Amino acid sequence: MRIIVAGWLRYAGDDKTCAAIITGGAEHILAAREEQGCVAYTWAVDPIDPGVIQVYEEWESEEDLLRHFVDPAYAKMRAHLETYELTGFGVRLYGTCGVEPVYGEDGWPRREIFGVTLEDAA
């Protein structure tokens, strides 16, 4: 089952703090992207609230994510993040039973997603 990790981290400091955290953590992000089963791994400064980092990860399986948690690169990433004052967070795991494209071949949003149509949703 594909696993998504998504959420946010809030840090104390000025509006440049989160940008510095991401820039300083680039090697950790790149290392995670090279791990087995990593589909996506990114941190981004929230464009509305620059004190927040938005986190998004996608893993091929639960096993791949669990291996990530014991990889030395993960420990280094945690150590990097812990050098800054974390004031709040909300990061969650999401499991997916399938993956489908959002848009059809015509470039428009699909009218059916995982067997549910727009009419079913009405």
PDB file of C-alpha atoms in Angstrom:
ATOM      1  CA  MET A   1       0.000   0.000   0.000  1.00  0.00           C
ATOM      2  CA  ARG A   2       1.339   3.437  -0.881  1.00  0.00           C
ATOM      3  CA  ILE A   3       1.933   5.702   2.131  1.00  0.00           C
ATOM      4  CA  ILE A   4       1.734   9.498   2.218  1.00  0.00           C
ATOM      5  CA  VAL A   5       3.213  11.571   5.029  1.00  0.00           C
ATOM      6  CA  ALA A   6       1.845  15.109   4.997  1.00  0.00           C
ATOM      7  CA  GLY A   7       1.537  18.003   7.383  1.00  0.00           C
ATOM      8  CA  TRP A   8       3.294  20.996   8.845  1.00  0.00           C
ATOM      9  CA  LEU A   9       5.994  22.067  11.293  1.00  0.00           C
ATOM     10  CA  ARG A  10       5.974  25.500  12.972  1.00  0.00           C
ATOM     11  CA  TYR A  11       9.239  27.099  14.093  1.00  0.00           C
ATOM     12  CA  ALA A  12      10.052  30.129  16.233  1.00  0.00           C
ATOM     13  CA  GLY A  13      12.089  32.870  14.617  1.00  0.00           C
ATOM     14  CA  ASP A  14      11.783  35.437  11.914  1.00  0.00           C
ATOM     15  CA  ASP A  15      10.405  34.936   8.420  1.00  0.00           C
ATOM     16  CA  LYS A  16      13.770  33.606   7.186  1.00  0.00           C
ATOM     17  CA  THR A  17      14.007  30.761   9.720  1.00  0.00           C
ATOM     18  CA  CYS A  18      12.072  28.155   7.742  1.00  0.00           C
ATOM     19  CA  ALA A  19      13.907  28.986   4.537  1.00  0.00           C
ATOM     20  CA  ALA A  20      17.211  28.508   6.392  1.00  0.00           C
ATOM     21  CA  ILE A  21      16.001  25.183   7.803  1.00  0.00           C
ATOM     22  CA  ILE A  22      15.151  23.906   4.329  1.00  0.00           C
ATOM     23  CA  THR A  23      18.333  25.191   2.715  1.00  0.00           C
ATOM     24  CA  GLY A  24      20.425  23.723   5.525  1.00  0.00           C
ATOM     25  CA  GLY A  25      18.549  20.426   5.262  1.00  0.00           C
ATOM     26  CA  ALA A  26      18.868  20.012   1.499  1.00  0.00           C
ATOM     27  CA  GLU A  27      21.370  17.146   1.818  1.00  0.00           C
ATOM     28  CA  HIS A  28      18.922  15.273   4.082  1.00  0.00           C
ATOM     29  CA  ILE A  29      16.052  15.784   1.649  1.00  0.00           C
ATOM     30  CA  LEU A  30      18.219  14.557  -1.237  1.00  0.00           C
ATOM     31  CA  ALA A  31      19.349  11.516   0.782  1.00  0.00           C
ATOM     32  CA  ALA A  32      15.722  10.575   1.531  1.00  0.00           C
ATOM     33  CA  ARG A  33      14.845  10.868  -2.158  1.00  0.00           C
ATOM     34  CA  GLU A  34      17.506   8.248  -2.928  1.00  0.00           C
ATOM     35  CA  GLU A  35      16.097   5.700  -0.466  1.00  0.00           C
ATOM     36  CA  GLN A  36      14.312   2.601  -1.695  1.00  0.00           C
ATOM     37  CA  GLY A  37      10.615   3.235  -2.235  1.00  0.00           C
ATOM     38  CA  CYS A  38      10.730   7.027  -1.998  1.00  0.00           C
ATOM     39  CA  VAL A  39       8.380   8.498  -4.599  1.00  0.00           C
ATOM     40  CA  ALA A  40       8.429  12.089  -3.297  1.00  0.00           C
ATOM     41  CA  TYR A  41      10.059  13.919  -0.392  1.00  0.00           C
ATOM     42  CA  THR A  42       9.886  17.670   0.002  1.00  0.00           C
ATOM     43  CA  TRP A  43       9.721  20.522   2.508  1.00  0.00           C
ATOM     44  CA  ALA A  44       8.370  23.933   1.530  1.00  0.00           C
ATOM     45  CA  VAL A  45       7.914  27.255   3.302  1.00  0.00           C
ATOM     46  CA  ASP A  46       4.201  27.997   3.542  1.00  0.00           C
ATOM     47  CA  PRO A  47       3.597  30.959   1.200  1.00  0.00           C
ATOM     48  CA  ILE A  48       1.006  32.496   3.531  1.00  0.00           C
ATOM     49  CA  ASP A  49       2.675  31.728   6.873  1.00  0.00           C
ATOM     50  CA  PRO A  50       6.491  31.818   6.525  1.00  0.00           C
ATOM     51  CA  GLY A  51       6.905  30.375  10.042  1.00  0.00           C
ATOM     52  CA  VAL A  52       5.548  27.042   8.818  1.00  0.00           C
ATOM     53  CA  ILE A  53       7.184  24.302   6.779  1.00  0.00           C
ATOM     54  CA  GLN A  54       4.809  22.126   4.767  1.00  0.00           C
ATOM     55  CA  VAL A  55       5.987  18.497   4.579  1.00  0.00           C
ATOM     56  CA  TYR A  56       5.096  15.984   1.868  1.00  0.00           C
ATOM     57  CA  GLU A  57       6.457  12.471   1.451  1.00  0.00           C
ATOM     58  CA  GLU A  58       5.232   9.543  -0.603  1.00  0.00           C
ATOM     59  CA  TRP A  59       6.493   5.991  -0.141  1.00  0.00           C
ATOM     60  CA  GLU A  60       5.796   2.837  -2.130  1.00  0.00           C
ATOM     61  CA  SER A  61       5.037   0.810   1.015  1.00  0.00           C
ATOM     62  CA  GLU A  62       4.894   0.729   4.779  1.00  0.00           C
ATOM     63  CA  GLU A  63       8.146  -1.240   4.776  1.00  0.00           C
ATOM     64  CA  ASP A  64       9.913   1.474   2.770  1.00  0.00           C
ATOM     65  CA  LEU A  65       8.787   4.156   5.223  1.00  0.00           C
ATOM     66  CA  LEU A  66       9.831   2.049   8.221  1.00  0.00           C
ATOM     67  CA  ARG A  67      13.286   1.544   6.652  1.00  0.00           C
ATOM     68  CA  HIS A  68      13.485   5.325   6.189  1.00  0.00           C
ATOM     69  CA  PHE A  69      12.905   5.817   9.934  1.00  0.00           C
ATOM     70  CA  VAL A  70      16.000   3.716  10.788  1.00  0.00           C
ATOM     71  CA  ASP A  71      18.223   5.038   7.999  1.00  0.00           C
ATOM     72  CA  PRO A  72      21.215   7.100   9.249  1.00  0.00           C
ATOM     73  CA  ALA A  73      20.114   9.955   6.981  1.00  0.00           C
ATOM     74  CA  TYR A  74      16.845  10.188   8.936  1.00  0.00           C
ATOM     75  CA  ALA A  75      18.749  10.532  12.225  1.00  0.00           C
ATOM     76  CA  LYS A  76      20.854  13.323  10.681  1.00  0.00           C
ATOM     77  CA  MET A  77      17.727  15.067   9.409  1.00  0.00           C
ATOM     78  CA  ARG A  78      16.160  14.890  12.892  1.00  0.00           C
ATOM     79  CA  ALA A  79      19.333  16.304  14.448  1.00  0.00           C
ATOM     80  CA  HIS A  80      19.274  19.178  11.940  1.00  0.00           C
ATOM     81  CA  LEU A  81      15.628  20.001  12.675  1.00  0.00           C
ATOM     82  CA  GLU A  82      16.200  19.807  16.434  1.00  0.00           C
ATOM     83  CA  THR A  83      18.717  22.666  16.261  1.00  0.00           C
ATOM     84  CA  TYR A  84      15.729  24.992  15.742  1.00  0.00           C
ATOM     85  CA  GLU A  85      12.879  25.761  18.152  1.00  0.00           C
ATOM     86  CA  LEU A  86       9.831  23.750  17.101  1.00  0.00           C
ATOM     87  CA  THR A  87       6.659  25.411  18.432  1.00  0.00           C
ATOM     88  CA  GLY A  88       4.019  23.143  16.892  1.00  0.00           C
ATOM     89  CA  PHE A  89       3.447  20.374  14.411  1.00  0.00           C
ATOM     90  CA  GLY A  90       0.774  18.311  12.711  1.00  0.00           C
ATOM     91  CA  VAL A  91       2.167  15.535  10.537  1.00  0.00           C
ATOM     92  CA  ARG A  92       0.066  12.479   9.676  1.00  0.00           C
ATOM     93  CA  LEU A  93       0.321   9.187   7.791  1.00  0.00           C
ATOM     94  CA  TYR A  94      -2.179   8.384   5.040  1.00  0.00           C
ATOM     95  CA  GLY A  95      -2.549   5.019   3.342  1.00  0.00           C
ATOM     96  CA  THR A  96      -3.808   4.750  -0.204  1.00  0.00           C
ATOM     97  CA  CYS A  97      -5.424   1.750  -1.829  1.00  0.00           C
ATOM     98  CA  GLY A  98      -4.697   3.022  -5.314  1.00  0.00           C
ATOM     99  CA  VAL A  99      -3.263   5.823  -7.390  1.00  0.00           C
ATOM    100  CA  GLU A 100      -5.034   7.475 -10.309  1.00  0.00           C
ATOM    101  CA  PRO A 101      -4.362  10.611 -12.349  1.00  0.00           C
ATOM    102  CA  VAL A 102      -6.277  13.775 -11.455  1.00  0.00           C
ATOM    103  CA  TYR A 103      -6.659  14.923 -15.057  1.00  0.00           C
ATOM    104  CA  GLY A 104      -7.898  13.089 -18.141  1.00  0.00           C
ATOM    105  CA  GLU A 105      -6.142  13.009 -21.494  1.00  0.00           C
ATOM    106  CA  ASP A 106      -8.027  16.191 -22.420  1.00  0.00           C
ATOM    107  CA  GLY A 107      -6.306  18.083 -19.581  1.00  0.00           C
ATOM    108  CA  TRP A 108      -9.482  18.553 -17.535  1.00  0.00           C
ATOM    109  CA  PRO A 109     -10.248  17.039 -14.105  1.00  0.00           C
ATOM    110  CA  ARG A 110     -11.659  13.551 -14.436  1.00  0.00           C
ATOM    111  CA  ARG A 111     -15.391  13.019 -13.874  1.00  0.00           C
ATOM    112  CA  GLU A 112     -14.807   9.656 -12.200  1.00  0.00           C
ATOM    113  CA  ILE A 113     -12.343   8.960  -9.392  1.00  0.00           C
ATOM    114  CA  PHE A 114     -11.851   5.447  -7.987  1.00  0.00           C
ATOM    115  CA  GLY A 115     -15.205   4.419  -9.432  1.00  0.00           C
ATOM    116  CA  VAL A 116     -17.168   7.383  -8.010  1.00  0.00           C
ATOM    117  CA  THR A 117     -18.705   9.803 -10.480  1.00  0.00           C
ATOM    118  CA  LEU A 118     -19.688  13.430 -10.057  1.00  0.00           C
ATOM    119  CA  GLU A 119     -23.310  12.308 -10.162  1.00  0.00           C
ATOM    120  CA  ASP A 120     -22.660   9.894  -7.269  1.00  0.00           C
ATOM    121  CA  ALA A 121     -21.200  12.752  -5.224  1.00  0.00           C
ATOM    122  CA  ALA A 122     -24.229  15.013  -5.744  1.00  0.00           C
TER     123      ALA A 122
END
